[in-house]
Amino acid sequence: MSMHERKTIDLEQGWEFMQKGITKLKNILEGLPESQFSSEDYMMLYTTIYNMCTQKPPHDYSQQLYDKYRESFEEYITSMVLPSLRVKHDEFMLRELVKRWLNHKVMVRWLSRFFHYLDRYFITRRSLPPLNEVGLTCFRDLVYQEVKDKVKDAVISLIDREREGEQIDRALLKNVLDIFVEIGLGNMECYENDFEAHLLKDTAAYYSRKASNWILEDSCPDYMLKKVQHELLYVNASQLLEKEHSGCHGLLRDDKVDDLSRMYRLFCRIQRGLDPVSQIFKQHVTIEGTALVKQAEDSASNKKAEKRDVVGLQEQVFVRKVIELHDKYLAYVNDCFQNHSLFHKALKEAFEVFCNKGVAGSSSAELLATFCDNILKKGGSEKLSDEAIEETLEKVVKLLAYISDKDLFAEFYRKKLARRLLFDKSANDDHERSILTKLKQQCGGQFTSKMEGMVTDLTLARENQSGFEDYLNSNAHANPGIDLTVTVLTTGFWPSYKSFDLNLPVEMVKCVEVFREFYQTKTKHRKLTWIYSLGTCNINAKFEHKTIELIVTTYQAAALLLFNASDRLSYSEIMTQLNLTDDDVIRLLHSLSCAKYKILNKEPNTKTISSTDVFEFNNKFNDKMRRIKIPLPPVDEKKKVIEDVDKDRRYAIDASIVRIMKSRKVLGHQQLVMECVEQLGRMFKPDFKAIKKRIEDLITRDYLERDKDNPNIFRYLA
Amino acid sequence: MEPSAPHQFNIFQAFSAYSDIMSKAHLSGAKERLAILSRSLDSSGPTRFVELFIPRDMLINQICNLMCCLDLSVGSHQFNLLYEFVFFICRENGQKSISVNRALAGWRLVLNGRFRLLDEWCNFVGMHQRHNILEDTWQQVLAFSRYVNEDLEGYDPTGAWPVLIDEFVEHIYRFFSFSVFFFYFLTCF
């Protein structure tokens, strides 16, 4: 239908139609039988308003409709809402109010849709309050103003009842308080003035009333300790702690140091009140630490694809981060939690959880040992001042306390220490000794005795060497014509190495003999075992262009010297002449012919060594340096270390079981296992299966037997 | 006991000598007497004998014969004795363990009808055990066979069972949960 054809609707007629719709809405709200609004109903109502507002004056009824809109609410409130509220009291009144408020909001939503055209045009132009606001204001002016005092009283009495330990309907309470908030239409004044102020006043009154009662009942200290804590804290403790944003978790997460201190001071007064706090603390630290492990795992797996050599750096970063984490939370324990033992324990337990996880196939024991190595060796990945090194070492040793496989750490540490000492890679003797002192303090003398022996060995070896040089100077005939440095070590202190495998070149055999003669003049009844795999040689290689000094291992040198006698040598010839295993031969030939410096030419010229290859001295080799070092990558010793440690553990478990049974004579299985775990726990955490296996072995070896009547009891057989 | 002539191994005599010694096991010297018996058996040769001819069957048949003549009702003293005797007679040169194959044959014979999980046990040991069976394990298997039903009720994981038995139980649990899953899978389709 178009504009001019449209029949003018007069106010009375139009409003009558609207009235029907409004009545229908009211009926729905009151729960009377009534069909739902269809979209056609809604369209008709909207269209009626639209039409009545778009007629030419004087038939534009916008202002009238705007007024009638308000009146509809007022009418409904006075006829239905207020009467129903007036007859109800206390909690029932609150429930009614909540229901009415919900209904009212629905009514505002629907009516403002019917009258929506007013909002779009008339109201905007005249800057009148929008429909929604008008609707809500009606409720505030007519309902809220009338009942707010009653409501406030009812709510406070509810709260009081809860304070006395009664169960109350908290959902209701929350809904009512929401009304106080929502009715402000975006500002909190109503809530603050009409409710909060009263509540605070009442709370104060409540507690002072309580207090006077308590004072009558109890002595003063009792009052302070028992009652206040009980009423204020104990009852609400778990709720307070577990609040999502402001609870203990939240405080830890947001590093609210002051609040945590306050929390500690409050909860330490309640009996067992600190237990949950320390539990949450433990959880929090565990989660943070586990996240670090995860992070390190991720970056390690990303890195692997690229280059394996650099992987060490990731672990380095990981240990650094764990140290930082420890620093942070140790400070919390010391400051916020006033050094309380419960929190020390929580911190310890948390670190034990994630410190024993290991990263990307490396145990944490290995990681820590590698970390120490990087700090202590020359040109390690970190450049630190002496003080910083000392401090870091101190912290690493502290972390070690959380590692259960201390024996594994010791073995890795010893391997790395050996490399530092023997290859002159140790940056500073004082630091080496200082960390050993720290380890000794923490893990006992047995833990470090071998390592200390190693460091001392090296000092003695230096003295020995100068003695050897004097000997050579005074016995000119003995001089082998080659400078020789020998490091004499005590077998038991050092990791085990292969000995006597290499067929030494004659020049070197002479050296060995000279030294042996010298050594015999000094000591009797000592057997020298030569470990060539740890030796280094400086040899001059005469190439076509110039002579270059090569720094190589004894193995490499022996291989190169073979080419003084022959021009070409096959793989198998080299292997027989050197008397080494395939692994060693491949490793050293690779370093000489496939790596950065190609001292040997290989046929065929490929990147890997095979047993059919033939080698030739590369006379054309040249380099701008006068002296070059040809590295021989060390064999991966990880597997061997772990095997060695496993073997040592078997002995340790045996010894422990025998020790226990010797003193107890008869003991139940579980108790034996427990005592064994306890005895060995300082060094490692034996698993039950390993202990059981050792028990079975000891039964076979007639150290133990099962009790005839109870197979769960063992007897010691002397 | 008549000294048995060499090369004429008589399992009845061996058993009676064994039970004689074991009945006085509390007396000192029992161990030595067992060792002597063991040596004399070695020289008279059940094991040597067995090595030369069809290994297992011979000895197992002998044990079988022996079993027919004994009162082996459940829980009888004779049965316990026989069980331990089987281990004793299966040893070679006084070793403290017996080979897996021999142990399996022994179990299948002696524990037949007395151990509800006998098949599972023997299959498991045959598949997973590479080392010899120790005397303690042998003895504990008897206790285990009496202690548990098919559902392994009564098994205490913190008890002092030998590791092999613990591993067997783990294996059965895994298999069990798998078959439950499989059954569920079948009923779903």
GROMACS .gro file of C-alpha atoms in nm, chain A residues 24-382:
model
  359
   24LYS     CA    1  -0.139  -1.041   2.558
   25LEU     CA    2   0.218  -0.970   2.673
   26LYS     CA    3   0.103  -0.913   3.031
   27ASN     CA    4  -0.089  -1.237   3.028
   28ILE     CA    5   0.216  -1.426   2.911
   29LEU     CA    6   0.420  -1.266   3.189
   30GLU     CA    7   0.159  -1.349   3.451
   31GLY     CA    8   0.164  -1.709   3.331
   32LEU     CA    9  -0.198  -1.699   3.210
   33PRO     CA   10  -0.295  -1.920   2.916
   34GLU     CA   11  -0.203  -1.725   2.605
   35SER     CA   12  -0.057  -1.811   2.269
   36GLN     CA   13   0.298  -1.693   2.190
   37PHE     CA   14   0.361  -1.391   1.973
   38SER     CA   15   0.394  -1.485   1.610
   39SER     CA   16   0.608  -1.280   1.379
   40GLU     CA   17   0.290  -1.154   1.214
   41ASP     CA   18   0.158  -1.026   1.548
   42TYR     CA   19   0.481  -0.851   1.603
   43MET     CA   20   0.486  -0.703   1.253
   44MET     CA   21   0.132  -0.574   1.286
   45LEU     CA   22   0.210  -0.408   1.617
   46TYR     CA   23   0.525  -0.250   1.484
   47THR     CA   24   0.349  -0.137   1.168
   48THR     CA   25   0.069   0.024   1.364
   49ILE     CA   26   0.318   0.230   1.561
   50TYR     CA   27   0.505   0.312   1.243
   51ASN     CA   28   0.191   0.428   1.074
   52MET     CA   29   0.073   0.637   1.366
   53CYS     CA   30   0.409   0.811   1.386
   54THR     CA   31   0.441   0.884   1.016
   55GLN     CA   32   0.100   1.044   0.959
   56LYS     CA   33   0.095   1.411   0.875
   57PRO     CA   34   0.027   1.647   1.167
   58PRO     CA   35  -0.197   1.668   1.349
   59HIS     CA   36  -0.223   1.295   1.311
   60ASP     CA   37   0.140   1.232   1.412
   61TYR     CA   38   0.090   1.065   1.751
   62SER     CA   39   0.455   1.015   1.842
   63GLN     CA   40   0.447   1.216   2.163
   64GLN     CA   41   0.124   1.051   2.276
   65LEU     CA   42   0.256   0.704   2.204
   66TYR     CA   43   0.578   0.778   2.390
   67ASP     CA   44   0.371   0.875   2.694
   68LYS     CA   45   0.143   0.578   2.659
   69TYR     CA   46   0.447   0.352   2.642
   70ARG     CA   47   0.546   0.473   2.988
   71GLU     CA   48   0.192   0.456   3.117
   72SER     CA   49   0.164   0.093   3.015
   73PHE     CA   50   0.449   0.007   3.252
   74GLU     CA   51   0.311   0.225   3.529
   75GLU     CA   52  -0.026   0.065   3.494
   76TYR     CA   53   0.112  -0.286   3.504
   77ILE     CA   54   0.336  -0.210   3.802
   78THR     CA   55   0.066  -0.048   4.012
   79SER     CA   56  -0.198  -0.304   3.931
   80MET     CA   57   0.007  -0.624   3.942
   81VAL     CA   58   0.365  -0.589   4.065
   82LEU     CA   59   0.337  -0.375   4.374
   83PRO     CA   60   0.036  -0.555   4.523
   84SER     CA   61   0.205  -0.889   4.488
   85LEU     CA   62   0.523  -0.758   4.651
   86ARG     CA   63   0.340  -0.592   4.936
   87VAL     CA   64   0.185  -0.909   5.065
   88LYS     CA   65   0.517  -1.094   5.082
   89HIS     CA   66   0.795  -1.061   5.335
   90ASP     CA   67   1.158  -1.148   5.395
   91GLU     CA   68   1.295  -1.422   5.177
   92PHE     CA   69   0.962  -1.466   4.996
   93MET     CA   70   0.954  -1.103   4.914
   94LEU     CA   71   1.306  -1.129   4.778
   95ARG     CA   72   1.206  -1.421   4.557
   96GLU     CA   73   0.905  -1.231   4.429
   97LEU     CA   74   1.119  -0.928   4.359
   98VAL     CA   75   1.368  -1.135   4.162
   99LYS     CA   76   1.086  -1.286   3.960
  100ARG     CA   77   0.922  -0.949   3.899
  101TRP     CA   78   1.247  -0.791   3.792
  102LEU     CA   79   1.307  -1.069   3.543
  103ASN     CA   80   0.955  -1.028   3.407
  104HIS     CA   81   0.996  -0.658   3.389
  105LYS     CA   82   1.308  -0.691   3.183
  106VAL     CA   83   1.124  -0.921   2.944
  107MET     CA   84   0.841  -0.671   2.920
  108VAL     CA   85   1.078  -0.386   2.847
  109ARG     CA   86   1.241  -0.590   2.576
  110TRP     CA   87   0.915  -0.672   2.401
  111LEU     CA   88   0.743  -0.338   2.437
  112SER     CA   89   1.049  -0.152   2.321
  113ARG     CA   90   1.041  -0.369   2.010
  114PHE     CA   91   0.679  -0.284   1.940
  115PHE     CA   92   0.751   0.085   1.985
  116HIS     CA   93   1.089   0.062   1.822
  117TYR     CA   94   1.011   0.323   1.559
  118LEU     CA   95   0.994   0.585   1.831
  119ASP     CA   96   1.353   0.510   1.925
  120ARG     CA   97   1.471   0.550   1.570
  121TYR     CA   98   1.324   0.886   1.497
  122PHE     CA   99   1.116   1.073   1.746
  123ILE     CA  100   1.335   1.006   2.053
  124THR     CA  101   1.663   1.072   1.879
  125ARG     CA  102   1.542   1.402   1.739
  126ARG     CA  103   1.410   1.525   2.070
  127SER     CA  104   1.692   1.377   2.278
  128LEU     CA  105   1.449   1.199   2.505
  129PRO     CA  106   1.544   0.902   2.722
  130PRO     CA  107   1.534   0.591   2.501
  131LEU     CA  108   1.260   0.331   2.537
  132ASN     CA  109   1.473   0.080   2.721
  133GLU     CA  110   1.574   0.334   2.981
  134VAL     CA  111   1.218   0.456   3.025
  135GLY     CA  112   1.104   0.101   3.091
  136LEU     CA  113   1.372   0.033   3.348
  137THR     CA  114   1.331   0.370   3.514
  138CYS     CA  115   0.964   0.292   3.574
  139PHE     CA  116   1.063  -0.007   3.778
  140ARG     CA  117   1.323   0.188   3.968
  141ASP     CA  118   1.093   0.478   4.051
  142LEU     CA  119   0.788   0.276   4.138
  143VAL     CA  120   0.914  -0.056   4.270
  144TYR     CA  121   1.272  -0.018   4.376
  145GLN     CA  122   1.220   0.306   4.561
  146GLU     CA  123   0.937   0.153   4.755
  147VAL     CA  124   1.096  -0.176   4.852
  148LYS     CA  125   1.467  -0.105   4.868
  149ASP     CA  126   1.480  -0.064   5.244
  150LYS     CA  127   1.283  -0.378   5.304
  151VAL     CA  128   1.503  -0.563   5.057
  152LYS     CA  129   1.820  -0.439   5.217
  153ASP     CA  130   1.700  -0.551   5.559
  154ALA     CA  131   1.599  -0.890   5.429
  155VAL     CA  132   1.934  -0.941   5.258
  156ILE     CA  133   2.134  -0.838   5.561
  157SER     CA  134   1.931  -1.067   5.781
  158LEU     CA  135   2.007  -1.349   5.537
  159ILE     CA  136   2.378  -1.270   5.558
  160ASP     CA  137   2.357  -1.260   5.935
  161ARG     CA  138   2.197  -1.600   5.935
  162GLU     CA  139   2.478  -1.738   5.728
  163ARG     CA  140   2.732  -1.589   5.963
  164GLU     CA  141   2.570  -1.787   6.238
  165GLY     CA  142   2.627  -2.098   6.036
  166GLU     CA  143   2.290  -2.140   5.870
  167GLN     CA  144   2.261  -2.261   5.513
  168ILE     CA  145   2.114  -1.987   5.296
  169ASP     CA  146   2.012  -1.959   4.934
  170ARG     CA  147   2.320  -1.793   4.792
  171ALA     CA  148   2.182  -1.786   4.441
  172LEU     CA  149   1.891  -1.578   4.561
  173LEU     CA  150   2.126  -1.346   4.740
  174LYS     CA  151   2.328  -1.302   4.428
  175ASN     CA  152   2.021  -1.231   4.214
  176VAL     CA  153   1.898  -0.968   4.455
  177LEU     CA  154   2.237  -0.800   4.466
  178ASP     CA  155   2.236  -0.805   4.086
  179ILE     CA  156   1.919  -0.597   4.099
  180PHE     CA  157   2.096  -0.337   4.311
  181VAL     CA  158   2.365  -0.323   4.047
  182GLU     CA  159   2.149  -0.335   3.735
  183ILE     CA  160   1.898  -0.082   3.856
  184GLY     CA  161   2.174   0.179   3.851
  185LEU     CA  162   2.175   0.142   3.471
  186GLY     CA  163   2.548   0.138   3.456
  187ASN     CA  164   2.642   0.321   3.769
  188MET     CA  165   2.697   0.165   4.106
  189GLU     CA  166   2.541   0.437   4.317
  190CYS     CA  167   2.231   0.239   4.406
  191TYR     CA  168   2.434  -0.060   4.512
  192GLU     CA  169   2.677   0.146   4.711
  193ASN     CA  170   2.433   0.376   4.885
  194ASP     CA  171   2.131   0.155   4.925
  195PHE     CA  172   2.308  -0.165   5.014
  196GLU     CA  173   2.683  -0.171   5.063
  197ALA     CA  174   2.699   0.111   5.313
  198HIS     CA  175   2.438  -0.061   5.522
  199LEU     CA  176   2.605  -0.394   5.496
  200LEU     CA  177   2.937  -0.257   5.612
  201LYS     CA  178   2.773  -0.080   5.901
  202ASP     CA  179   2.588  -0.395   5.990
  203THR     CA  180   2.899  -0.610   5.962
  204ALA     CA  181   3.082  -0.386   6.199
  205ALA     CA  182   2.788  -0.396   6.434
  206TYR     CA  183   2.761  -0.773   6.399
  207TYR     CA  184   3.120  -0.833   6.491
  208SER     CA  185   3.126  -0.588   6.773
  209ARG     CA  186   2.814  -0.754   6.906
  210LYS     CA  187   2.981  -1.090   6.865
  211ALA     CA  188   3.292  -0.958   7.022
  212SER     CA  189   3.116  -0.846   7.334
  213ASN     CA  190   2.955  -1.187   7.361
  214TRP     CA  191   3.288  -1.359   7.317
  215ILE     CA  192   3.452  -1.133   7.567
  216LEU     CA  193   3.197  -1.237   7.817
  217GLU     CA  194   3.259  -1.602   7.742
  218ASP     CA  195   3.636  -1.617   7.695
  219SER     CA  196   3.958  -1.480   7.825
  220CYS     CA  197   4.121  -1.225   7.606
  221PRO     CA  198   4.391  -1.437   7.435
  222ASP     CA  199   4.139  -1.709   7.372
  223TYR     CA  200   3.918  -1.457   7.218
  224MET     CA  201   4.186  -1.327   6.991
  225LEU     CA  202   4.310  -1.662   6.882
  226LYS     CA  203   4.022  -1.896   6.877
  227LYS     CA  204   3.720  -1.702   6.792
  228VAL     CA  205   3.829  -1.441   6.549
  229GLN     CA  206   4.027  -1.693   6.352
  230HIS     CA  207   3.754  -1.942   6.355
  231GLU     CA  208   3.478  -1.711   6.254
  232LEU     CA  209   3.665  -1.504   6.005
  233LEU     CA  210   3.913  -1.736   5.852
  234TYR     CA  211   3.876  -2.098   5.929
  235VAL     CA  212   3.519  -2.123   5.809
  236ASN     CA  213   3.600  -1.947   5.487
  237ALA     CA  214   3.958  -2.057   5.443
  238SER     CA  215   3.925  -2.292   5.153
  239GLN     CA  216   3.690  -2.057   4.977
  240LEU     CA  217   3.925  -1.768   5.017
  241LEU     CA  218   4.222  -1.968   4.897
  242GLU     CA  219   4.057  -2.106   4.593
  243LYS     CA  220   3.901  -1.793   4.455
  244GLU     CA  221   4.002  -1.793   4.097
  245HIS     CA  222   4.142  -1.446   4.056
  246SER     CA  223   4.227  -1.329   4.400
  247GLY     CA  224   4.292  -1.663   4.571
  248CYS     CA  225   4.629  -1.806   4.651
  249HIS     CA  226   4.682  -1.926   4.293
  250GLY     CA  227   4.608  -1.582   4.161
  251LEU     CA  228   4.845  -1.418   4.405
  252LEU     CA  229   5.123  -1.656   4.307
  253ARG     CA  230   5.052  -1.612   3.941
  254ASP     CA  231   5.056  -1.235   3.965
  255ASP     CA  232   5.352  -1.229   4.203
  256LYS     CA  233   5.160  -1.040   4.469
  257VAL     CA  234   5.436  -1.067   4.724
  258ASP     CA  235   5.277  -0.842   4.983
  259ASP     CA  236   4.944  -1.017   4.964
  260LEU     CA  237   5.113  -1.354   4.998
  261SER     CA  238   5.295  -1.236   5.309
  262ARG     CA  239   4.965  -1.117   5.448
  263MET     CA  240   4.805  -1.445   5.361
  264TYR     CA  241   5.082  -1.629   5.542
  265ARG     CA  242   5.046  -1.416   5.851
  266LEU     CA  243   4.671  -1.473   5.861
  267PHE     CA  244   4.672  -1.844   5.795
  268CYS     CA  245   4.962  -1.931   6.019
  269ARG     CA  246   4.737  -1.853   6.311
  270ILE     CA  247   4.486  -2.120   6.228
  271GLN     CA  248   4.563  -2.473   6.321
  272ARG     CA  249   4.680  -2.654   6.005
  273GLY     CA  250   4.584  -2.340   5.816
  274LEU     CA  251   4.911  -2.331   5.625
  275ASP     CA  252   4.870  -2.680   5.486
  276PRO     CA  253   4.640  -2.582   5.202
  277VAL     CA  254   4.847  -2.271   5.131
  278SER     CA  255   5.163  -2.476   5.101
  279GLN     CA  256   4.981  -2.728   4.884
  280ILE     CA  257   4.875  -2.457   4.646
  281PHE     CA  258   5.228  -2.321   4.649
  282LYS     CA  259   5.363  -2.663   4.562
  283GLN     CA  260   5.111  -2.706   4.281
  284HIS     CA  261   5.195  -2.369   4.140
  285VAL     CA  262   5.570  -2.427   4.137
  286THR     CA  263   5.522  -2.773   3.987
  287ILE     CA  264   5.315  -2.632   3.704
  288GLU     CA  265   5.567  -2.359   3.628
  289GLY     CA  266   5.855  -2.604   3.632
  290THR     CA  267   5.677  -2.858   3.418
  291ALA     CA  268   5.611  -2.582   3.168
  292LEU     CA  269   5.986  -2.518   3.151
  293VAL     CA  270   6.048  -2.886   3.082
  294LYS     CA  271   5.787  -2.882   2.809
  295GLN     CA  272   5.938  -2.571   2.656
  296ALA     CA  273   6.284  -2.726   2.655
  297GLU     CA  274   6.144  -3.044   2.502
  298ASP     CA  275   5.982  -2.847   2.224
  299SER     CA  276   6.284  -2.642   2.137
  300ALA     CA  277   6.503  -2.953   2.153
  301SER     CA  278   6.281  -3.139   1.908
  302ASN     CA  279   6.274  -2.839   1.675
  303LYS     CA  280   6.648  -2.811   1.693
  304LYS     CA  281   6.721  -3.176   1.624
  305ALA     CA  282   6.615  -3.146   1.266
  306GLU     CA  283   6.876  -2.878   1.204
  307LYS     CA  284   7.193  -2.958   1.386
  308ARG     CA  285   7.275  -3.186   1.669
  309ASP     CA  286   7.590  -3.012   1.787
  310VAL     CA  287   7.403  -2.706   1.900
  311VAL     CA  288   7.150  -2.897   2.107
  312GLY     CA  289   7.361  -2.835   2.417
  313LEU     CA  290   7.263  -2.472   2.415
  314GLN     CA  291   6.896  -2.553   2.469
  315GLU     CA  292   6.976  -2.753   2.776
  316GLN     CA  293   7.196  -2.474   2.897
  317VAL     CA  294   6.904  -2.237   2.871
  318PHE     CA  295   6.680  -2.486   3.047
  319VAL     CA  296   6.907  -2.524   3.349
  320ARG     CA  297   6.943  -2.146   3.368
  321LYS     CA  298   6.567  -2.108   3.375
  322VAL     CA  299   6.526  -2.373   3.640
  323ILE     CA  300   6.782  -2.191   3.852
  324GLU     CA  301   6.593  -1.865   3.807
  325LEU     CA  302   6.270  -2.035   3.902
  326HIS     CA  303   6.434  -2.170   4.213
  327ASP     CA  304   6.575  -1.831   4.306
  328LYS     CA  305   6.235  -1.674   4.272
  329TYR     CA  306   6.042  -1.919   4.480
  330LEU     CA  307   6.312  -1.964   4.737
  331ALA     CA  308   6.282  -1.592   4.793
  332TYR     CA  309   5.909  -1.641   4.840
  333VAL     CA  310   5.973  -1.909   5.098
  334ASN     CA  311   6.224  -1.694   5.281
  335ASP     CA  312   6.034  -1.365   5.269
  336CYS     CA  313   5.663  -1.421   5.225
  337PHE     CA  314   5.648  -1.748   5.410
  338GLN     CA  315   5.906  -1.654   5.673
  339ASN     CA  316   6.123  -1.957   5.614
  340HIS     CA  317   5.855  -2.191   5.735
  341SER     CA  318   5.959  -2.555   5.701
  342LEU     CA  319   5.629  -2.648   5.542
  343PHE     CA  320   5.708  -2.425   5.247
  344HIS     CA  321   6.064  -2.544   5.217
  345LYS     CA  322   5.918  -2.890   5.193
  346ALA     CA  323   5.663  -2.783   4.933
  347LEU     CA  324   5.935  -2.619   4.724
  348LYS     CA  325   6.150  -2.931   4.749
  349GLU     CA  326   5.870  -3.162   4.651
  350ALA     CA  327   5.770  -2.947   4.357
  351PHE     CA  328   6.125  -2.935   4.223
  352GLU     CA  329   6.167  -3.306   4.273
  353VAL     CA  330   5.871  -3.362   4.045
  354PHE     CA  331   5.995  -3.182   3.738
  355CYS     CA  332   6.369  -3.189   3.799
  356ASN     CA  333   6.362  -3.564   3.755
  357LYS     CA  334   6.186  -3.561   3.423
  358GLY     CA  335   6.478  -3.508   3.193
  359VAL     CA  336   6.467  -3.335   2.857
  360ALA     CA  337   6.471  -3.496   2.514
  361GLY     CA  338   6.635  -3.820   2.617
  362SER     CA  339   6.886  -3.661   2.851
  363SER     CA  340   6.839  -3.718   3.219
  364SER     CA  341   6.850  -3.414   3.439
  365ALA     CA  342   7.162  -3.555   3.603
  366GLU     CA  343   7.335  -3.533   3.267
  367LEU     CA  344   7.199  -3.186   3.199
  368LEU     CA  345   7.335  -3.053   3.525
  369ALA     CA  346   7.675  -3.212   3.465
  370THR     CA  347   7.687  -3.060   3.116
  371PHE     CA  348   7.584  -2.726   3.256
  372CYS     CA  349   7.871  -2.735   3.506
  373ASP     CA  350   8.110  -2.837   3.229
  374ASN     CA  351   8.008  -2.540   3.018
  375ILE     CA  352   8.073  -2.307   3.305
  376LEU     CA  353   8.401  -2.459   3.412
  377LYS     CA  354   8.567  -2.516   3.077
  378LYS     CA  355   8.769  -2.270   2.872
  379GLY     CA  356   8.559  -2.091   2.617
  380GLY     CA  357   8.237  -2.235   2.750
  381SER     CA  358   7.911  -2.092   2.630
  382GLU     CA  359   7.883  -1.845   2.915
   0.00000   0.00000   0.00000
